[in-house]
Short mmCIF file of C-alpha atoms in Angstrom, two decimals:
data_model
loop_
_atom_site.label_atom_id
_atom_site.label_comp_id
_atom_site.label_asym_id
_atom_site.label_seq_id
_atom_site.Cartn_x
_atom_site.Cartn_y
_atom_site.Cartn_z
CA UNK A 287 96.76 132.86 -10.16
CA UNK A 288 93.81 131.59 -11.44
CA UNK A 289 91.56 128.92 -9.62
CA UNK A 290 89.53 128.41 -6.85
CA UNK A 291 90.44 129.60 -3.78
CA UNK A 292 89.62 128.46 -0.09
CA UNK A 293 90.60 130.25 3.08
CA UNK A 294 91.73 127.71 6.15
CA UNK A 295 89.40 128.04 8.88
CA UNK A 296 91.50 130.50 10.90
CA UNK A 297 91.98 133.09 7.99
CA UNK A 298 89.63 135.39 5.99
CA UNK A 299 90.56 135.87 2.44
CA UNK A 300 90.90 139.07 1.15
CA UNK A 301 90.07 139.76 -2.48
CA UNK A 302 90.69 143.82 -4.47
CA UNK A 303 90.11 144.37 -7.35
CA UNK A 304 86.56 143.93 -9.34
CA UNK A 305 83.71 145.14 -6.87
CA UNK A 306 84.61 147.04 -3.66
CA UNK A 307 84.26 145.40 -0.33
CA UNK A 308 81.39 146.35 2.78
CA UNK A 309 81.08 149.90 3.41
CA UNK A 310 83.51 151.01 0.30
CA UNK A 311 86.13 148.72 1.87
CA UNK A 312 89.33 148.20 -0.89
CA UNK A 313 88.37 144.52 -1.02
CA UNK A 314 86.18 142.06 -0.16
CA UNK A 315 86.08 139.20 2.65
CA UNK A 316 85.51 135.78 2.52
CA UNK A 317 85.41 133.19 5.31
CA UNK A 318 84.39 129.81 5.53
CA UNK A 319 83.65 129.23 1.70
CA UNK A 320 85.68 129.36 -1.27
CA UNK A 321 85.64 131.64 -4.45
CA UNK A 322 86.74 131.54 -7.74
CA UNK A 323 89.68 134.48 -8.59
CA UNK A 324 90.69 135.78 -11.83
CA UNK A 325 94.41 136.25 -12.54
CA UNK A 326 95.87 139.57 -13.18
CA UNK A 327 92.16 140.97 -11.99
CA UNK A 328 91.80 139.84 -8.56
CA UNK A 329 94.43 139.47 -6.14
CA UNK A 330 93.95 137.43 -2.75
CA UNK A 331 95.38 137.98 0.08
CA UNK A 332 94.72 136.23 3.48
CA UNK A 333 94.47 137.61 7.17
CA UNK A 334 95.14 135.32 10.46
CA UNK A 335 92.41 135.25 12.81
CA UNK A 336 94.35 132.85 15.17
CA UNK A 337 94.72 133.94 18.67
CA UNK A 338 97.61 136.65 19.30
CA UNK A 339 99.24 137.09 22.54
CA UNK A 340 101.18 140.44 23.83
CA UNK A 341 103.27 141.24 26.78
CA UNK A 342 103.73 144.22 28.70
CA UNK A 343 105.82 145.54 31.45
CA UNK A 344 105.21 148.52 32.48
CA UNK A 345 106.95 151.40 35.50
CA UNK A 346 104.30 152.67 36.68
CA UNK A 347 103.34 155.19 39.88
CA UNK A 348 100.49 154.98 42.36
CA UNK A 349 98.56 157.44 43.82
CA UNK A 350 100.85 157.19 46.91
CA UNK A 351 104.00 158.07 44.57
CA UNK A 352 105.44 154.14 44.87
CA UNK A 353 106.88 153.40 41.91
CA UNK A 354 105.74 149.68 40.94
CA UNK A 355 106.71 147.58 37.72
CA UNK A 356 103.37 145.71 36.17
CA UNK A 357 103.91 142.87 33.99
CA UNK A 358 100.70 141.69 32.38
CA UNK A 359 99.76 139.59 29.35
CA UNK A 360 96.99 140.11 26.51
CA UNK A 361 95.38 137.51 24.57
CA UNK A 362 93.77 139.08 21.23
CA UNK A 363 92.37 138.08 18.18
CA UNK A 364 91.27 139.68 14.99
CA UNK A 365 87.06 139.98 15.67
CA UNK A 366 84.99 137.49 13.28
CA UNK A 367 82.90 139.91 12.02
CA UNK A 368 83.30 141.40 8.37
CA UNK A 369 83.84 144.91 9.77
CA UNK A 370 86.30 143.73 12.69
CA UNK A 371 88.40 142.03 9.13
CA UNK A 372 87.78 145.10 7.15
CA UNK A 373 89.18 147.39 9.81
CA UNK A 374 92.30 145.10 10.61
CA UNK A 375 93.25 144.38 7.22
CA UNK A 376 93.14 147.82 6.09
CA UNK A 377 95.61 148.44 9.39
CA UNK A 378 97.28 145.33 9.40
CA UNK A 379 97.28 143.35 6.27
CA UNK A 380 101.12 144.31 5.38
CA UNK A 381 102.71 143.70 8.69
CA UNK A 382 100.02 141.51 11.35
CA UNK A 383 103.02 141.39 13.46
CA UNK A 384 102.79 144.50 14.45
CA UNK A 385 99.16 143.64 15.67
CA UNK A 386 101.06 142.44 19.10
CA UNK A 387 103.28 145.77 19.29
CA UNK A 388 100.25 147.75 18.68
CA UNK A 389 98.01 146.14 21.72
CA UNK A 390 100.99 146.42 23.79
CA UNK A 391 101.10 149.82 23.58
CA UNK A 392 97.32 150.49 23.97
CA UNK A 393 97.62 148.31 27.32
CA UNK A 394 100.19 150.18 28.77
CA UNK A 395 99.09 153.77 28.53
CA UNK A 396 95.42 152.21 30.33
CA UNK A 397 97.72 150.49 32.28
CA UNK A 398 99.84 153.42 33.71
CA UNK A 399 96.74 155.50 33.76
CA UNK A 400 94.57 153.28 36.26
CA UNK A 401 97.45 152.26 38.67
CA UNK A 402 97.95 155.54 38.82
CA UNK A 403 94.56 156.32 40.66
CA UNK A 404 95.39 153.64 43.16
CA UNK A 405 96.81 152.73 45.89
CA UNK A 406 99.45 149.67 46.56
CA UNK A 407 96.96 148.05 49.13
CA UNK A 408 94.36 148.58 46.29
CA UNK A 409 96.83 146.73 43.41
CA UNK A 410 97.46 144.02 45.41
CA UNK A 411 94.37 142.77 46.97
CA UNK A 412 92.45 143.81 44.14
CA UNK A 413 94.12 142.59 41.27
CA UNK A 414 91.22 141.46 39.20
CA UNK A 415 89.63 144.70 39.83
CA UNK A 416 92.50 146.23 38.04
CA UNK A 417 92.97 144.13 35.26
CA UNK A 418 89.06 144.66 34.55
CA UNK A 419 89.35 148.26 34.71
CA UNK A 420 91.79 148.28 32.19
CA UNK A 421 90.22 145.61 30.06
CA UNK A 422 87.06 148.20 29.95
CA UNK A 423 89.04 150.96 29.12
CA UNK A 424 90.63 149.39 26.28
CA UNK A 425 88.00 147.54 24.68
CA UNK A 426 87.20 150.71 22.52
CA UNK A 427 90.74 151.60 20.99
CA UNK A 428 91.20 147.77 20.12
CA UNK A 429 87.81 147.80 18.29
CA UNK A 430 88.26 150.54 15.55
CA UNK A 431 91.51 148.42 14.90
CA UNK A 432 89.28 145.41 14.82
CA UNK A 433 91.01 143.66 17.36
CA UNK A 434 88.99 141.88 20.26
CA UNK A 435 90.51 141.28 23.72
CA UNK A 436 89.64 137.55 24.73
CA UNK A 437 91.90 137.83 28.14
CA UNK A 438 94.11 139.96 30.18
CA UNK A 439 95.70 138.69 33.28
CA UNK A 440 98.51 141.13 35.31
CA UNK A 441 101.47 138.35 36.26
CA UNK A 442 103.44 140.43 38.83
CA UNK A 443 103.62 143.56 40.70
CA UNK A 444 107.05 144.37 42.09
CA UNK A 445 108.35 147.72 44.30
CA UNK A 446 111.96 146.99 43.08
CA UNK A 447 114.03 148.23 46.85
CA UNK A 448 111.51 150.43 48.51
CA UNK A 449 110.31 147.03 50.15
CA UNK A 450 106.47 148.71 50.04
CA UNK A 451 104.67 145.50 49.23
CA UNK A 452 106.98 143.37 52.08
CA UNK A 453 106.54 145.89 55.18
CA UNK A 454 102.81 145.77 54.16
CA UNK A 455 102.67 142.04 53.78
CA UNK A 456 104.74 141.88 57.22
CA UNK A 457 101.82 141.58 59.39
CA UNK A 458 100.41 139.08 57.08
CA UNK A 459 103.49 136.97 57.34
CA UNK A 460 103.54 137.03 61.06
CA UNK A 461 99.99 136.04 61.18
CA UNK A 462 100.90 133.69 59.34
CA UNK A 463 103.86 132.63 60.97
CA UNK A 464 101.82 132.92 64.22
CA UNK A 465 99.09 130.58 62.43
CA UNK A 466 101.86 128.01 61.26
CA UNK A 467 103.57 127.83 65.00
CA UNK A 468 100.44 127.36 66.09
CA UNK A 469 99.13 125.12 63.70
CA UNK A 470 102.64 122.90 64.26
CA UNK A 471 102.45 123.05 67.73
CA UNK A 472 98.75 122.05 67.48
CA UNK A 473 99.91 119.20 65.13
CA UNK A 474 102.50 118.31 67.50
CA UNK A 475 100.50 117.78 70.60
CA UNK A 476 98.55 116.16 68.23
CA UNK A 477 100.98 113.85 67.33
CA UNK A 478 101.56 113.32 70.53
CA UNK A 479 98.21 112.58 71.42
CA UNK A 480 98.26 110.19 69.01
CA UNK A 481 101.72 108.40 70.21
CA UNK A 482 100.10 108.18 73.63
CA UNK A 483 96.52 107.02 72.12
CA UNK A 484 98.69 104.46 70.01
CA UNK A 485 100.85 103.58 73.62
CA UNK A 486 97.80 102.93 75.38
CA UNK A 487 96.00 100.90 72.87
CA UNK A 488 99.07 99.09 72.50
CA UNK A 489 99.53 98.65 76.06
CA UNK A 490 95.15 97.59 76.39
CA UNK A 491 96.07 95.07 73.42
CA UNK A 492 98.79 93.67 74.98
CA UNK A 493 96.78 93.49 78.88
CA UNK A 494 94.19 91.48 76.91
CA UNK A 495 96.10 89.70 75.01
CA UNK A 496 97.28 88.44 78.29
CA UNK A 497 94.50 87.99 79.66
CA UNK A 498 92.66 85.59 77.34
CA UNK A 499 96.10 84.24 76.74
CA UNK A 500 95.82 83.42 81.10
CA UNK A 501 92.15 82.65 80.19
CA UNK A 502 93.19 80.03 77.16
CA UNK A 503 95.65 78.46 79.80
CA UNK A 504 93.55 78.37 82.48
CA UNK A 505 90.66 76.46 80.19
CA UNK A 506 92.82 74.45 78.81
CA UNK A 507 93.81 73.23 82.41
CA UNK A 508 90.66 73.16 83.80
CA UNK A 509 89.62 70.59 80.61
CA UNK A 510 93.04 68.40 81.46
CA UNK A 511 92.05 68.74 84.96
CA UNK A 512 88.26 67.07 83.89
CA UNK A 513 90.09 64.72 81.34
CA UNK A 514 92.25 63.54 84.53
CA UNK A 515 89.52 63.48 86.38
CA UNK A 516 86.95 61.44 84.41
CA UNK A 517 88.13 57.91 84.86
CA UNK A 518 88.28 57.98 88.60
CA UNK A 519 84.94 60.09 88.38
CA UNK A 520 83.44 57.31 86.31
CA UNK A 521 84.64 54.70 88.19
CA UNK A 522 83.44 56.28 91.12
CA UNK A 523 79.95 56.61 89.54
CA UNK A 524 79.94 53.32 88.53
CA UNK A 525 80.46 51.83 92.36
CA UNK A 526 77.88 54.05 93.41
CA UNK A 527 75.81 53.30 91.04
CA UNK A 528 76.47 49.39 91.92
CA UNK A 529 75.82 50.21 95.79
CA UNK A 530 72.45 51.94 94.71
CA UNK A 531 71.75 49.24 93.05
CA UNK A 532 72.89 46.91 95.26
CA UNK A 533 71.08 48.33 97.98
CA UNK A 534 67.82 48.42 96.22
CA UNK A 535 68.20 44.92 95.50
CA UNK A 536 69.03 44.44 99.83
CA UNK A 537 65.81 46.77 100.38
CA UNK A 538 63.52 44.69 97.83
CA UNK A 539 65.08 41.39 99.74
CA UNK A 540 63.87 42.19 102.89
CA UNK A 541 60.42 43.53 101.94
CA UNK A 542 59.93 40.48 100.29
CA UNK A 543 61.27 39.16 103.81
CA UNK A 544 59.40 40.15 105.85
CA UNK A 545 55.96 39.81 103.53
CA UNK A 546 57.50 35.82 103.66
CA UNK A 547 57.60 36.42 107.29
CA UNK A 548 54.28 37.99 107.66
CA UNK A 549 52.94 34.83 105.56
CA UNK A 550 54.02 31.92 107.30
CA UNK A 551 54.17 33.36 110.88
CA UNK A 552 51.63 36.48 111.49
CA UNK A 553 48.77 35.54 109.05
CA UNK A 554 48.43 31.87 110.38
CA UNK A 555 48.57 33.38 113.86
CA UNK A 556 46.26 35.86 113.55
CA UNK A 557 43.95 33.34 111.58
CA UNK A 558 44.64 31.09 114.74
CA UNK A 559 43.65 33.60 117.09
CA UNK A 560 40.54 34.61 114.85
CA UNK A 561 39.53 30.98 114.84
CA UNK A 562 40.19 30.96 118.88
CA UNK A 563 38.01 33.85 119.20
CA UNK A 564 35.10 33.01 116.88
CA UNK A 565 35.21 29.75 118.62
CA UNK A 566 35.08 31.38 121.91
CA UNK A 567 32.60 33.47 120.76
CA UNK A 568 30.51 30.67 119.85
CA UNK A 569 30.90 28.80 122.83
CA UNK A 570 29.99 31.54 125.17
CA UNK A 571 27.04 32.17 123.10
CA UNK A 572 25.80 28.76 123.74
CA UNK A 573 26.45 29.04 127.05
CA UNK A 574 23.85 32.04 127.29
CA UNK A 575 21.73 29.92 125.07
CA UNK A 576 21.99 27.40 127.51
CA UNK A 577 21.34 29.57 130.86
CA UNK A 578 18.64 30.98 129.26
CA UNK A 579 17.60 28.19 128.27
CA UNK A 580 18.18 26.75 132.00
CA UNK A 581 16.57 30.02 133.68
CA UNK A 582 13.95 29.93 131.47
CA UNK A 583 13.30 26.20 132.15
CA UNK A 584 13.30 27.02 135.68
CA UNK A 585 10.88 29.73 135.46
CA UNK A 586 8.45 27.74 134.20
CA UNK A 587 9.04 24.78 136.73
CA UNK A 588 9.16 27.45 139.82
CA UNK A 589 5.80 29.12 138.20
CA UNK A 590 3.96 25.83 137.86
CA UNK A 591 5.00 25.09 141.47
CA UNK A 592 3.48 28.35 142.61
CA UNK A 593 0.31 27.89 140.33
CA UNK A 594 0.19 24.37 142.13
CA UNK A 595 0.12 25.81 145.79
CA UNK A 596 -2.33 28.46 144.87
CA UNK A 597 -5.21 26.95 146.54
CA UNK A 598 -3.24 26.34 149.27
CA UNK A 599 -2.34 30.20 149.94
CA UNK A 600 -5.53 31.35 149.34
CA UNK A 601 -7.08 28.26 151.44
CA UNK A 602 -4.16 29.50 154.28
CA UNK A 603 -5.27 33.25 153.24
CA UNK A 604 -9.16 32.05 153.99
CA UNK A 605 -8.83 30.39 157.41
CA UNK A 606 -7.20 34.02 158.94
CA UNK A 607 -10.89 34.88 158.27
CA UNK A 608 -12.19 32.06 160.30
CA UNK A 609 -12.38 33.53 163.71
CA UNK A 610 -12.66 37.18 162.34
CA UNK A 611 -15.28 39.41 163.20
CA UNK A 612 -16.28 40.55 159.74
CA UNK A 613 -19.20 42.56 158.74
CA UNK A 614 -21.12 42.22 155.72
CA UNK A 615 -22.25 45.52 155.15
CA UNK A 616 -23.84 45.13 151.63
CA UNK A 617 -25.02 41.59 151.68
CA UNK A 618 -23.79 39.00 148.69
CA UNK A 619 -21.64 41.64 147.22
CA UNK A 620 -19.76 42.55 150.03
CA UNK A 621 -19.38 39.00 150.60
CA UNK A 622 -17.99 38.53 147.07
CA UNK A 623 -15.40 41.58 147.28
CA UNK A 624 -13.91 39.87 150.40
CA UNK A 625 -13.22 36.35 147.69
CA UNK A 626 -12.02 38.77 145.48
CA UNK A 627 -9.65 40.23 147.86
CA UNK A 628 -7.77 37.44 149.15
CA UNK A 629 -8.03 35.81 146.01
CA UNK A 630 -5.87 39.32 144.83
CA UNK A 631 -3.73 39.10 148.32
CA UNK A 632 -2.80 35.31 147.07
CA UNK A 633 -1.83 37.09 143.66
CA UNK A 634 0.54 39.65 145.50
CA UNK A 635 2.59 37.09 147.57
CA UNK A 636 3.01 34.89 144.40
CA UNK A 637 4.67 38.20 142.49
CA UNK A 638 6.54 39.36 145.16
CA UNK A 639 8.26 35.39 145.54
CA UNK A 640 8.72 36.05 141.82
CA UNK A 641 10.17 39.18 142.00
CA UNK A 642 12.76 37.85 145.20
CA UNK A 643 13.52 35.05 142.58
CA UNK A 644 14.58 37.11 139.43
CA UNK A 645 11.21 36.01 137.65
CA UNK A 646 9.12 38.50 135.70
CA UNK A 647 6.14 39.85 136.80
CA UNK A 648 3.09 39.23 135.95
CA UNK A 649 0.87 41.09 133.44
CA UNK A 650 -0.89 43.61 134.42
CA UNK A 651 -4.64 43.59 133.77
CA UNK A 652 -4.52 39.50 134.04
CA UNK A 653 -7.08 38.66 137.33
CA UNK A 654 -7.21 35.06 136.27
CA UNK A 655 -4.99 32.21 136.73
CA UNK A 656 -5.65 29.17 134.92
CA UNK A 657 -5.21 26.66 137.55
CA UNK A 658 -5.10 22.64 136.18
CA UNK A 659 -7.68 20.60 138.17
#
């Protein structure tokens, strides 16, 4: 057929005839372009390189002589590169089915080979480790039929009756078992717990629920109580409040009273009795005024009697010389002192009747009298 051809994007077109393909290959390969193809020249031919899959069960025997059936699946693919094509269309061009019985059979031979070094214990716990070993192992055959391996994964491992895998998983179970009583017995007291938890809070909801219910009531009758109570309270306030004032107003009455009282009764007396005694006062004052006055008077008349009779009590004083015997020792000065002494003698009697009489005394230092002739 003549025209241009274009491979889809999982395929590689295959063309013989003309030149020969990569390393004296029958054909040649194109992917991801097209090409132009002569008729009755060329011929085309395409090969998948979609993903392939491949089952396999296997018997197989372990090391230990168990026999064990493997089931395991392979996910393969023609490789992308030009020699990976070459070498799969060259095997597979004519039937790519068989690519998937081919695999199957490469897989299986690793397969029984591998598990047959091993143990059970090993095949079961270390499942990945066997699936890689094989992978490994394999990866060689399936590239000189450029094939690539993208996944293998081993689905089940089964002892048919011998009951190998379920006495050895036994103690697993009951630990398990043991784990799961204990687990539901842990989350059974737990529950529990958690009824009683919920019970008390329940029962601590429902105490204070009650109690600010009792406390609500209890305001709510205290306030009635007050409403109740707050007329007769006023009221009462009110009279007292009148008394107070009332009594103030009683207080402030007799203050101003008794400052009436103290106005027209105490201060007129007391300015009365001031007068009295000021007066009194006065009087007596002049009385002194006038005794003094009198004494003094009296004084002066009793003096000027005394100055009068002078001459006579020195005269009297004189004649008890008359019929003494007196010498004259020093002549007209001895004469003189005896003047001067009864003239002093008179002087004596006339303060001594002063004196007896409440007058004052006479200076001292005065010797002369001034007598009125």
């Amino acid at each position: 057929m003549f025209g241009y051809r274009v491979p889809a994007p999982d395929e590689a077109m295959l063309i013989s005839g003309g030149k020969r393909g990569l390393g004296g290959a029958p054909f040649r390969v194109v992917t991801g372009h097209g090409k132009w193809v002569v008729p009755v020249f060329r011929k085309v031919r395409f090969l998948t390189l979609s993903m392939n899959e491949s089952e396999v069960t296997e018997y197989c025997v372990t090391r230990q002589g168990i026999a064990l059936t493997v089931r395991a699946v392979i996910a393969f693919k023609v490789g992308n590169d030009t020699e990976s094509i070459v070498n799969a269309g060259q095997r597979f061009l004519s039937e790519q089915d068989q690519m998937s019985i081919l695999t199957g059979r490469i897989f299986s031979g690793h397969l029984r080979a591998i598990i047959g070094s091993m143990t059970v214990e090993e095949i079961v716990t270390e499942r990945q480790k066997l699936a890689t070993e094989v992978l490994e192992t394999s990866k060689a055959e399936m590239a000189k039929i450029g094939l690539v391996v993208d996944a293998f994964q081993i689905q089940s491992i089964d002892d048919g009756d011998t009951g190998y895998i379920e006495a050895m998983s036994a103690p697993h179970k009951a630990a398990i078992q043991r784990a799961a009583q204990i687990a539901q017995a842990q989350a059974t007291q737990a529950s529990v717990e958690a009824e009683q938890v919920a019970a008390r809070n329940q029962a601590e909801y429902a105490r204070q629920t009650a109690v600010v219910k009792a406390e609500y009531s209890a305001e709510v009758d205290r306030v009635q109580a007050q409403a109740a109570q707050a007329g007769p309270l006023a009221q009462a306030h009110a009279q007292q409040e009148v008394l107070a004032a009332q009594t103030e107003l009683a207080e402030r009455a007799a203050e101003l009273r008794q400052q009436q009282l103290v106005a027209e009764i105490v201060k007129p007396a007391e300015a009365e009795a001031e007068r009295i005694r000021v007066l009194a006062v006065a009087d007596a004052e002049r009385m002194k005024i006038q005794a003094e006055a009198a004494a003094s008077y009296d004084r002066v008349a009793l003096d000027r009697m005394l100055i009068d009779q002078l001459p006579q009590i020195v005269k009297e004083a004189a004649g008890g010389l008359a019929g003494a015997n007196v010498n004259v020792l020093n002549g007209a000065d001895g004469l003189g002192e005896i003047a001067a002494g009864l003239v002093g003698q008179g002087l004596t009697i006339l303060d001594s009747v002063r004196q007896n009489l409440g007058s004052p005394r006479r200076p001292e230092g005065s010797g002369a009298i001034e007598i009125d002739k």
